[in-house]
Tab-separated table of C-alpha atoms and ligand atoms in Angstrom:
chain	number	residue	atom	x	y	z
J	1	MET	CA	-92.117	-135.594	-130.413
J	2	GLU	CA	-95.018	-136.508	-127.866
J	3	VAL	CA	-92.068	-138.552	-126.016
J	4	THR	CA	-89.889	-135.329	-125.802
J	5	ASN	CA	-92.453	-133.408	-124.302
J	6	LYS	CA	-93.354	-135.708	-121.945
J	7	PHE	CA	-89.880	-136.693	-120.817
J	8	PHE	CA	-89.501	-132.513	-120.063
J	9	GLN	CA	-92.690	-132.309	-118.488
J	10	GLN	CA	-91.592	-135.171	-116.055
J	11	SER	CA	-88.217	-133.264	-115.495
J	12	GLU	CA	-90.012	-129.908	-114.762
J	13	THR	CA	-92.131	-131.926	-112.226
J	14	LEU	CA	-88.799	-133.215	-110.727
J	15	LEU	CA	-87.438	-129.782	-110.416
J	16	LEU	CA	-90.272	-128.625	-108.263
J	17	LYS	CA	-89.630	-131.593	-106.107
J	18	HIS	CA	-86.185	-130.824	-105.198
J	19	GLY	CA	-84.613	-127.645	-104.300
J	20	GLY	CA	-80.920	-126.567	-105.448
J	21	ASN	CA	-81.854	-125.726	-109.109
J	22	ARG	CA	-79.641	-122.700	-109.119
J	23	GLU	CA	-78.675	-122.898	-112.668
J	24	GLN	CA	-82.141	-123.197	-113.910
J	25	GLU	CA	-83.320	-120.319	-111.605
J	26	ALA	CA	-80.494	-117.988	-112.469
J	27	LYS	CA	-81.537	-118.475	-116.153
J	28	ARG	CA	-85.105	-117.813	-115.619
J	29	LEU	CA	-84.410	-114.935	-113.655
J	30	GLY	CA	-81.761	-113.572	-115.925
J	31	VAL	CA	-79.018	-113.229	-113.477
J	32	ASN	CA	-75.768	-114.428	-112.735
J	33	ILE	CA	-75.477	-117.772	-110.931
J	34	ASN	CA	-73.139	-116.470	-108.338
J	35	SER	CA	-75.694	-113.551	-107.135
J	36	LEU	CA	-78.327	-115.991	-106.090
J	37	ILE	CA	-78.634	-116.890	-102.374
J	38	ASP	CA	-79.982	-120.723	-102.823
J	39	ALA	CA	-81.621	-121.476	-99.476
J	40	SER	CA	-83.908	-123.850	-101.402
J	41	ALA	CA	-81.055	-126.466	-100.933
J	42	SER	CA	-79.768	-127.745	-97.796
J	43	LEU	CA	-76.121	-128.079	-97.817
J	44	ALA	CA	-73.598	-126.727	-95.461
J	45	PRO	CA	-72.046	-123.442	-96.760
J	46	PHE	CA	-68.179	-124.103	-96.228
J	47	PRO	CA	-65.966	-124.574	-98.641
J	48	LEU	CA	-64.392	-127.994	-99.130
J	49	PRO	CA	-61.286	-128.546	-97.073
J	50	THR	CA	-58.142	-127.987	-98.525
J	51	LEU	CA	-56.993	-131.575	-98.234
J	52	LEU	CA	-60.204	-132.749	-99.829
J	53	LYS	CA	-59.477	-130.661	-102.792
J	54	LYS	CA	-55.692	-131.693	-103.180
J	55	CYS	CA	-56.968	-135.332	-102.846
J	56	ILE	CA	-59.562	-134.531	-105.828
J	57	ASN	CA	-56.538	-132.913	-107.794
J	58	LYS	CA	-54.255	-135.807	-106.961
J	59	GLY	CA	-57.101	-137.971	-108.105
J	60	ILE	CA	-57.470	-136.118	-111.529
J	61	ASN	CA	-53.552	-136.323	-111.955
J	62	GLY	CA	-53.042	-139.659	-110.850
J	63	THR	CA	-54.807	-142.975	-111.636
J	64	ALA	CA	-58.545	-142.079	-110.191
J	65	LEU	CA	-59.618	-141.720	-113.738
J	66	GLU	CA	-57.484	-143.933	-115.776
J	67	ILE	CA	-58.383	-147.224	-114.098
J	68	TYR	CA	-61.509	-148.733	-112.976
J	69	PRO	CA	-62.382	-148.659	-109.261
J	70	ASP	CA	-61.898	-151.770	-107.232
J	71	ARG	CA	-65.261	-153.398	-108.140
J	72	SER	CA	-65.626	-154.582	-104.531
J	73	TYR	CA	-64.591	-151.114	-103.043
J	74	LEU	CA	-62.891	-152.885	-100.190
J	75	ALA	CA	-60.642	-150.282	-98.982
J	76	LEU	CA	-63.318	-147.924	-99.007
J	77	ARG	CA	-65.478	-150.398	-97.173
J	78	GLN	CA	-62.991	-151.133	-94.577
J	79	ALA	CA	-62.340	-147.471	-94.044
J	80	ILE	CA	-65.957	-146.705	-93.285
J	81	ALA	CA	-66.534	-149.577	-91.301
J	82	LYS	CA	-63.569	-148.785	-88.949
J	83	PHE	CA	-65.056	-145.291	-88.683
J	84	HIS	CA	-68.500	-146.457	-87.676
J	85	LYS	CA	-67.196	-149.675	-85.814
J	86	VAL	CA	-69.066	-152.338	-87.771
J	87	HIS	CA	-67.713	-155.127	-89.970
J	88	SER	CA	-66.688	-154.346	-93.410
J	89	SER	CA	-69.083	-156.752	-94.825
J	90	MET	CA	-71.699	-154.645	-93.625
J	91	VAL	CA	-71.071	-151.441	-95.488
J	92	LEU	CA	-71.747	-150.893	-98.985
J	93	PRO	CA	-70.774	-147.284	-100.599
J	94	GLY	CA	-73.044	-146.326	-103.379
J	95	ASN	CA	-73.376	-143.168	-105.969
J	96	GLY	CA	-74.955	-141.126	-103.284
J	97	ALA	CA	-77.707	-141.888	-100.858
J	98	SER	CA	-79.987	-141.879	-103.905
J	99	GLU	CA	-78.578	-145.113	-105.405
J	100	LEU	CA	-78.917	-146.641	-101.831
J	101	ILE	CA	-82.277	-145.780	-101.733
J	102	THR	CA	-83.280	-147.403	-104.837
J	103	TRP	CA	-81.819	-150.857	-103.708
J	104	ALA	CA	-83.555	-150.357	-100.209
J	105	ALA	CA	-86.790	-150.017	-102.156
J	106	ARG	CA	-86.283	-153.218	-104.164
J	107	ASP	CA	-86.194	-154.965	-100.824
J	108	ALA	CA	-88.977	-152.963	-99.468
J	109	ALA	CA	-91.103	-153.875	-102.562
J	110	GLN	CA	-90.458	-157.649	-101.913
J	111	GLN	CA	-91.347	-157.321	-98.148
J	112	GLY	CA	-94.780	-155.634	-98.550
J	113	ILE	CA	-96.393	-152.389	-97.848
J	114	SER	CA	-94.120	-149.600	-97.126
J	115	ILE	CA	-95.068	-146.913	-94.820
J	116	LEU	CA	-94.101	-143.435	-95.842
J	117	PRO	CA	-94.409	-140.567	-92.899
J	118	SER	CA	-95.872	-137.489	-94.851
J	119	PRO	CA	-94.867	-135.005	-95.708
J	120	GLY	CA	-91.461	-136.623	-96.540
J	121	PHE	CA	-88.635	-136.972	-99.052
J	122	PHE	CA	-89.846	-137.592	-102.527
J	123	ASP	CA	-87.192	-139.991	-103.675
J	124	TYR	CA	-88.540	-142.888	-101.574
J	125	LYS	CA	-91.997	-142.965	-103.654
J	126	ARG	CA	-89.579	-142.498	-107.075
J	127	ALA	CA	-87.547	-145.656	-105.843
J	128	LEU	CA	-90.318	-147.856	-104.936
J	129	ARG	CA	-92.229	-147.039	-108.073
J	130	CYS	CA	-88.916	-148.621	-109.817
J	131	TRP	CA	-90.075	-152.053	-108.415
J	132	SER	CA	-93.830	-151.682	-108.495
J	133	GLY	CA	-93.292	-151.571	-104.683
J	134	GLU	CA	-96.733	-150.432	-102.849
J	135	PHE	CA	-96.854	-147.752	-99.979
J	136	ILE	CA	-99.247	-145.696	-97.808
J	137	THR	CA	-98.587	-142.225	-96.663
J	138	SER	CA	-99.151	-141.805	-92.999
J	139	PRO	CA	-99.423	-138.334	-91.786
J	140	LEU	CA	-97.128	-136.741	-89.275
J	141	PRO	CA	-98.781	-134.074	-86.808
J	142	LEU	CA	-97.720	-130.904	-88.216
J	143	LYS	CA	-97.082	-129.168	-84.895
J	144	TRP	CA	-94.180	-129.925	-82.531
J	145	ASN	CA	-92.088	-128.627	-79.839
J	146	SER	CA	-88.508	-127.513	-79.823
J	147	ILE	CA	-86.943	-130.162	-77.588
J	148	PHE	CA	-85.133	-132.691	-79.702
J	149	PRO	CA	-84.648	-135.729	-79.867
J	150	GLN	CA	-88.418	-136.141	-80.121
J	151	ILE	CA	-90.620	-139.645	-79.907
J	152	PHE	CA	-91.319	-140.957	-83.475
J	153	PRO	CA	-94.938	-140.316	-83.601
J	154	LEU	CA	-96.264	-142.938	-85.624
J	155	GLU	CA	-97.040	-146.607	-84.991
J	156	PRO	CA	-96.961	-148.149	-88.098
J	157	LEU	CA	-99.157	-151.394	-89.158
J	158	LYS	CA	-97.817	-152.331	-92.383
J	159	ASP	CA	-94.412	-154.037	-93.301
J	160	VAL	CA	-91.857	-151.765	-94.074
J	161	ILE	CA	-91.255	-148.042	-92.723
J	162	TRP	CA	-89.339	-145.379	-94.055
J	163	ILE	CA	-87.650	-143.082	-91.596
J	164	THR	CA	-85.792	-140.060	-92.337
J	165	ASN	CA	-83.392	-138.756	-89.167
J	166	PRO	CA	-83.810	-135.843	-88.844
J	167	HIS	CA	-86.768	-135.614	-90.767
J	168	ASN	CA	-87.100	-133.900	-94.116
J	169	PRO	CA	-88.770	-131.598	-94.454
J	170	THR	CA	-89.746	-130.782	-90.628
J	171	GLY	CA	-86.168	-131.112	-89.311
J	172	GLN	CA	-87.483	-133.292	-86.317
J	173	CYS	CA	-84.761	-135.268	-84.868
J	174	TRP	CA	-86.396	-138.666	-83.572
J	175	SER	CA	-84.916	-140.623	-80.455
J	176	LEU	CA	-83.018	-143.713	-81.064
J	177	LEU	CA	-85.131	-145.247	-78.224
J	178	SER	CA	-88.350	-144.576	-79.917
J	179	LEU	CA	-87.007	-146.109	-83.084
J	180	GLU	CA	-85.624	-149.280	-81.635
J	181	THR	CA	-89.071	-150.027	-80.654
J	182	LEU	CA	-90.093	-150.302	-84.445
J	183	LEU	CA	-87.389	-152.840	-85.268
J	184	ASN	CA	-89.114	-155.393	-82.933
J	185	SER	CA	-92.359	-154.983	-84.812
J	186	LYS	CA	-91.553	-154.407	-88.400
J	187	SER	CA	-90.135	-156.942	-91.083
J	188	LEU	CA	-87.803	-154.080	-92.638
J	189	VAL	CA	-86.887	-150.558	-90.963
J	190	ILE	CA	-85.011	-148.162	-93.557
J	191	CYS	CA	-83.744	-145.163	-91.791
J	192	ASP	CA	-82.081	-142.326	-93.849
J	193	GLU	CA	-79.481	-140.600	-91.946
J	194	ALA	CA	-78.337	-138.156	-94.618
J	195	PHE	CA	-78.679	-135.191	-92.277
J	196	LEU	CA	-77.585	-136.650	-89.051
J	197	PRO	CA	-73.952	-135.684	-88.850
J	198	LEU	CA	-75.298	-132.168	-89.141
J	199	VAL	CA	-77.448	-132.230	-85.893
J	200	PRO	CA	-75.780	-131.020	-82.526
J	201	ASN	CA	-75.841	-134.278	-80.633
J	202	GLY	CA	-77.456	-136.132	-83.231
J	203	GLU	CA	-74.976	-139.132	-83.498
J	204	LYS	CA	-76.313	-140.282	-80.111
J	205	GLU	CA	-79.536	-140.898	-81.855
J	206	SER	CA	-78.179	-143.146	-84.766
J	207	LEU	CA	-79.442	-146.731	-85.331
J	208	ILE	CA	-75.980	-147.674	-86.999
J	209	PRO	CA	-74.872	-149.311	-83.377
J	210	LEU	CA	-78.048	-151.499	-83.859
J	211	VAL	CA	-77.404	-152.779	-87.108
J	212	SER	CA	-75.447	-155.853	-85.828
J	213	LYS	CA	-78.393	-156.708	-83.885
J	214	TYR	CA	-81.207	-156.287	-86.165
J	215	PRO	CA	-80.803	-157.751	-89.627
J	216	ASN	CA	-84.121	-156.180	-90.622
J	217	LEU	CA	-82.306	-152.515	-90.335
J	218	ILE	CA	-80.740	-150.522	-93.300
J	219	VAL	CA	-79.095	-147.172	-92.560
J	220	ILE	CA	-78.113	-144.765	-95.291
J	221	ARG	CA	-75.490	-142.009	-94.936
J	222	SER	CA	-74.487	-139.305	-97.530
J	223	LEU	CA	-71.392	-137.095	-97.649
J	224	THR	CA	-73.472	-134.648	-99.838
J	225	LYS	CA	-74.753	-132.566	-97.160
J	226	LEU	CA	-72.090	-132.451	-94.699
J	227	PHE	CA	-69.392	-131.491	-97.258
J	228	SER	CA	-71.706	-129.651	-99.644
J	229	VAL	CA	-70.539	-132.046	-102.500
J	230	PRO	CA	-73.692	-132.982	-104.375
J	231	GLY	CA	-71.702	-133.309	-107.289
J	232	VAL	CA	-69.417	-135.728	-105.915
J	233	ARG	CA	-72.234	-138.352	-105.264
J	234	LEU	CA	-70.943	-140.536	-102.280
J	235	GLY	CA	-73.108	-142.295	-99.888
J	236	TYR	CA	-73.178	-145.479	-97.872
J	237	ALA	CA	-75.356	-147.993	-96.503
J	238	ILE	CA	-74.942	-149.900	-93.280
J	239	SER	CA	-76.970	-153.221	-93.043
J	240	SER	CA	-76.480	-157.057	-93.020
J	241	ALA	CA	-73.637	-158.585	-95.040
J	242	THR	CA	-76.342	-160.842	-96.834
J	243	ARG	CA	-78.573	-158.147	-97.884
J	244	LEU	CA	-75.470	-155.765	-99.138
J	245	GLU	CA	-74.341	-158.706	-100.954
J	246	GLN	CA	-77.236	-159.087	-102.973
J	247	TRP	CA	-77.625	-155.358	-103.914
J	248	GLN	CA	-73.894	-155.979	-105.179
J	249	TYR	CA	-75.181	-158.586	-107.133
J	250	TRP	CA	-78.148	-156.363	-108.600
J	251	ARG	CA	-76.443	-153.313	-109.157
J	252	ASP	CA	-74.412	-151.908	-111.925
J	253	PRO	CA	-70.676	-152.330	-111.958
J	254	TRP	CA	-68.289	-149.264	-110.610
J	255	PRO	CA	-71.308	-147.261	-109.408
J	256	VAL	CA	-68.993	-145.043	-107.287
J	257	ASN	CA	-66.568	-143.170	-109.259
J	258	GLY	CA	-62.618	-142.983	-108.869
J	259	LEU	CA	-62.520	-139.669	-107.725
J	260	ALA	CA	-65.384	-140.174	-104.837
J	261	VAL	CA	-63.724	-143.150	-103.956
J	262	SER	CA	-60.488	-141.154	-103.236
J	263	LEU	CA	-62.389	-138.298	-101.581
J	264	GLY	CA	-64.087	-141.036	-99.205
J	265	LEU	CA	-60.976	-142.950	-98.458
J	266	THR	CA	-59.283	-139.687	-97.336
J	267	LEU	CA	-62.060	-138.590	-95.412
J	268	MET	CA	-62.386	-141.910	-93.633
J	269	LYS	CA	-58.662	-142.528	-92.934
J	270	LYS	CA	-57.776	-139.120	-91.801
J	271	ASP	CA	-61.022	-138.783	-89.813
J	272	GLU	CA	-59.855	-135.826	-87.993
J	273	ILE	CA	-60.798	-133.823	-91.002
J	274	LEU	CA	-64.640	-135.499	-90.715
J	275	LYS	CA	-64.648	-134.786	-86.935
J	276	GLU	CA	-63.551	-131.108	-87.658
J	277	GLN	CA	-66.161	-130.803	-90.303
J	278	VAL	CA	-68.882	-132.142	-88.117
J	279	LYS	CA	-67.847	-129.752	-85.224
J	280	LYS	CA	-67.766	-126.950	-87.352
J	281	VAL	CA	-71.391	-127.625	-88.990
J	282	GLN	CA	-72.805	-128.625	-85.958
J	283	HIS	CA	-71.755	-125.214	-84.305
J	284	TRP	CA	-73.160	-123.375	-87.045
J	285	VAL	CA	-76.515	-125.253	-87.019
J	286	LYS	CA	-76.931	-124.339	-83.222
J	287	GLU	CA	-75.852	-120.925	-83.607
J	288	GLU	CA	-76.977	-119.719	-86.891
J	289	GLY	CA	-80.233	-122.030	-86.470
J	290	ARG	CA	-80.965	-120.266	-83.277
J	291	TRP	CA	-80.521	-116.882	-84.640
J	292	LEU	CA	-82.602	-117.652	-88.009
J	293	HIS	CA	-85.654	-119.058	-86.003
J	294	THR	CA	-85.651	-116.128	-83.600
J	295	ASN	CA	-85.950	-114.022	-86.560
J	296	LEU	CA	-88.302	-115.769	-88.334
J	297	GLN	CA	-90.676	-116.016	-85.519
J	298	LYS	CA	-90.687	-112.053	-85.282
J	299	LEU	CA	-92.121	-111.942	-88.841
J	300	PRO	CA	-95.650	-110.806	-88.924
J	301	GLY	CA	-97.900	-113.485	-90.661
J	302	ILE	CA	-95.385	-116.280	-90.296
J	303	THR	CA	-95.262	-119.472	-88.049
J	304	ALA	CA	-91.464	-120.691	-87.714
J	305	HIS	CA	-91.423	-124.319	-86.818
J	306	PRO	CA	-88.601	-125.531	-84.641
J	307	SER	CA	-85.878	-127.952	-86.472
J	308	ALA	CA	-83.035	-129.783	-85.234
J	309	THR	CA	-80.986	-129.451	-88.475
J	310	ASN	CA	-80.127	-126.851	-91.124
J	311	PHE	CA	-83.226	-126.379	-92.724
J	312	GLN	CA	-86.341	-124.622	-90.993
J	313	LEU	CA	-89.941	-124.633	-92.194
J	314	ILE	CA	-92.332	-121.541	-92.262
J	315	GLU	CA	-96.188	-121.369	-92.454
J	316	SER	CA	-98.797	-118.952	-93.170
J	317	ASN	CA	-102.397	-118.673	-93.172
J	318	ASP	CA	-102.138	-117.673	-96.828
J	319	SER	CA	-100.446	-118.899	-100.119
J	320	LEU	CA	-96.600	-118.225	-99.845
J	321	THR	CA	-96.191	-118.638	-103.458
J	322	GLN	CA	-96.125	-114.882	-104.474
J	323	PHE	CA	-93.945	-114.151	-101.623
J	324	ARG	CA	-91.421	-116.678	-102.774
J	325	GLU	CA	-91.271	-115.383	-106.219
J	326	THR	CA	-91.031	-111.844	-104.963
J	327	LEU	CA	-87.797	-113.162	-103.030
J	328	ALA	CA	-86.661	-115.105	-105.872
J	329	GLN	CA	-86.606	-111.565	-108.009
J	330	LYS	CA	-84.376	-110.563	-105.097
J	331	ASN	CA	-82.045	-113.152	-105.685
J	332	ILE	CA	-83.189	-115.238	-102.799
J	333	LEU	CA	-84.401	-118.669	-103.379
J	334	LEU	CA	-86.479	-120.607	-100.875
J	335	ARG	CA	-88.014	-124.454	-101.029
J	336	ASP	CA	-91.474	-124.368	-102.691
J	337	CYS	CA	-93.087	-126.807	-100.537
J	338	ARG	CA	-96.079	-127.541	-102.996
J	339	SER	CA	-94.486	-130.989	-103.848
J	340	PHE	CA	-94.718	-132.179	-100.202
J	341	GLN	CA	-98.157	-133.852	-99.647
J	342	GLU	CA	-99.645	-132.487	-96.305
J	343	LEU	CA	-97.804	-129.107	-96.689
J	344	GLY	CA	-98.756	-127.263	-99.995
J	345	GLU	CA	-98.452	-123.178	-100.956
J	346	ASN	CA	-98.577	-122.061	-97.387
J	347	TRP	CA	-95.401	-123.565	-96.627
J	348	LEU	CA	-91.820	-122.775	-97.373
J	349	ARG	CA	-88.434	-124.427	-96.483
J	350	ILE	CA	-85.483	-122.262	-95.637
J	351	GLY	CA	-81.919	-124.017	-95.872
J	352	LEU	CA	-79.631	-122.403	-93.110
J	353	GLN	CA	-76.988	-120.120	-94.689
J	354	LYS	CA	-73.692	-118.464	-93.643
J	355	LYS	CA	-74.168	-115.644	-91.192
J	356	SER	CA	-74.236	-112.771	-93.846
J	357	ASP	CA	-76.838	-114.448	-96.117
J	358	ASN	CA	-79.162	-115.486	-93.185
J	359	ARG	CA	-79.325	-111.799	-92.442
J	360	LYS	CA	-80.069	-110.715	-96.120
J	361	ILE	CA	-82.687	-113.402	-96.202
J	362	ILE	CA	-84.579	-112.173	-93.140
J	363	LYS	CA	-84.056	-108.269	-94.377
J	364	ALA	CA	-85.528	-109.383	-97.786
J	365	MET	CA	-88.542	-111.328	-96.073
J	366	ARG	CA	-89.329	-108.300	-93.722
J	367	GLU	CA	-89.263	-106.031	-96.770
J	368	VAL	CA	-91.628	-108.165	-98.819
J	369	ILE	CA	-93.822	-108.756	-95.707
J	370	SER	CA	-94.188	-104.795	-94.999
J	371	TYR	CA	-94.601	-104.224	-98.675
J	372	ILE	CA	-97.697	-106.491	-98.848
J	373	HIS	CA	-99.012	-105.200	-95.704
J	374	LYS	CA	-99.033	-101.457	-97.132
M	1	PLP	C1	-83.228	-136.964	-96.801
M	1	PLP	C2	-82.349	-136.878	-97.807
M	1	PLP	N1	-82.001	-138.228	-98.155
M	1	PLP	C3	-81.047	-138.470	-99.199
M	1	PLP	C4	-80.806	-137.563	-99.987
M	1	PLP	C5	-79.938	-137.699	-101.287
M	1	PLP	O1	-78.311	-137.527	-101.206
M	1	PLP	P1	-77.469	-137.906	-102.032
M	1	PLP	O2	-76.960	-136.689	-102.447
M	1	PLP	O3	-76.498	-138.767	-100.987
M	1	PLP	O4	-78.082	-138.772	-103.028
M	1	PLP	C6	-81.337	-136.058	-99.746
M	1	PLP	C7	-81.125	-135.143	-100.798
M	1	PLP	O5	-82.016	-133.939	-100.873
M	1	PLP	C8	-82.235	-136.116	-98.561
M	1	PLP	O6	-82.943	-134.730	-98.511
């Protein structure tokens, strides 16, 4: 019994650490899941392109579920490699970026102490703890301007550095030039580019072109955010062939399922769908992101921080916990930032939505603020 309680306590803590708990929130609030605007997660709000839906259906009706996937994922690796102009031995698909973060953490734990810029994505700690990896957090300045890309502000003194580009939760995009200098001084640089394809002009800052030159570099990508497919679980790592061979040796057989493989193959081979999606999503981040930021800035008592990507942080001098709950009662979910070290209850993160929902969010925020100020 005690074990069960502990397990549930841990999953509660995990829920607090991640946005996108729409189902649980709908239950808690006693509303239909579809009536919620979930701005606690940061996914592009566009339906899956028809061709990809067809590809999933074809996979269900065809062989994708009936046979084991090719254990080496050769065809998918080749397709991703061609898209990124690297050798296929330098690509490893994974069960979402999260699985690959776990293996990167195993390498990190062997190399020494990891530096985690803070506030940061909690999953790096989870992964390092799997391998008893040591880490220290290094605080990022909590004020930044709106010109992106920016110079990565930390000068790490330890063996391994974990970079998120653009950074989660601040939304800052780091410049390639400032990141490259780290590669000469660190024994291992892990760069999570899960959100980079969503950043207007972000691809220029990718470290992928440097992977052939630096064996101490691991770049991790994900399809989750760009295509809004957290249920598919498809990501990939780009790094030295020797490192990725080792990961393959360590990990479970067939971590990427047959449907994710067919989706990945279709996307990478018919790369016009991928390019089209990138164009559409970046346009939305630019236009809607600007609109949301401008309107958040107009809210009394709120500081809106600039972002290069599809989520924005807001800050107040007072706790925003009750504000967030009142918005939840109005079916709007924002990301609680209490689980981010350095942030806490005076901060919230807002995932950019489609136009009509962004307008509803601002309207509801205005109403709640005017009610509080009455
Ligand atoms: C920065 C960052 N990297 C990686 C992930 C996980 O991506 P995936 O769904 O591919 O495991 C997330 C999910 O929230 C994230 O915020």
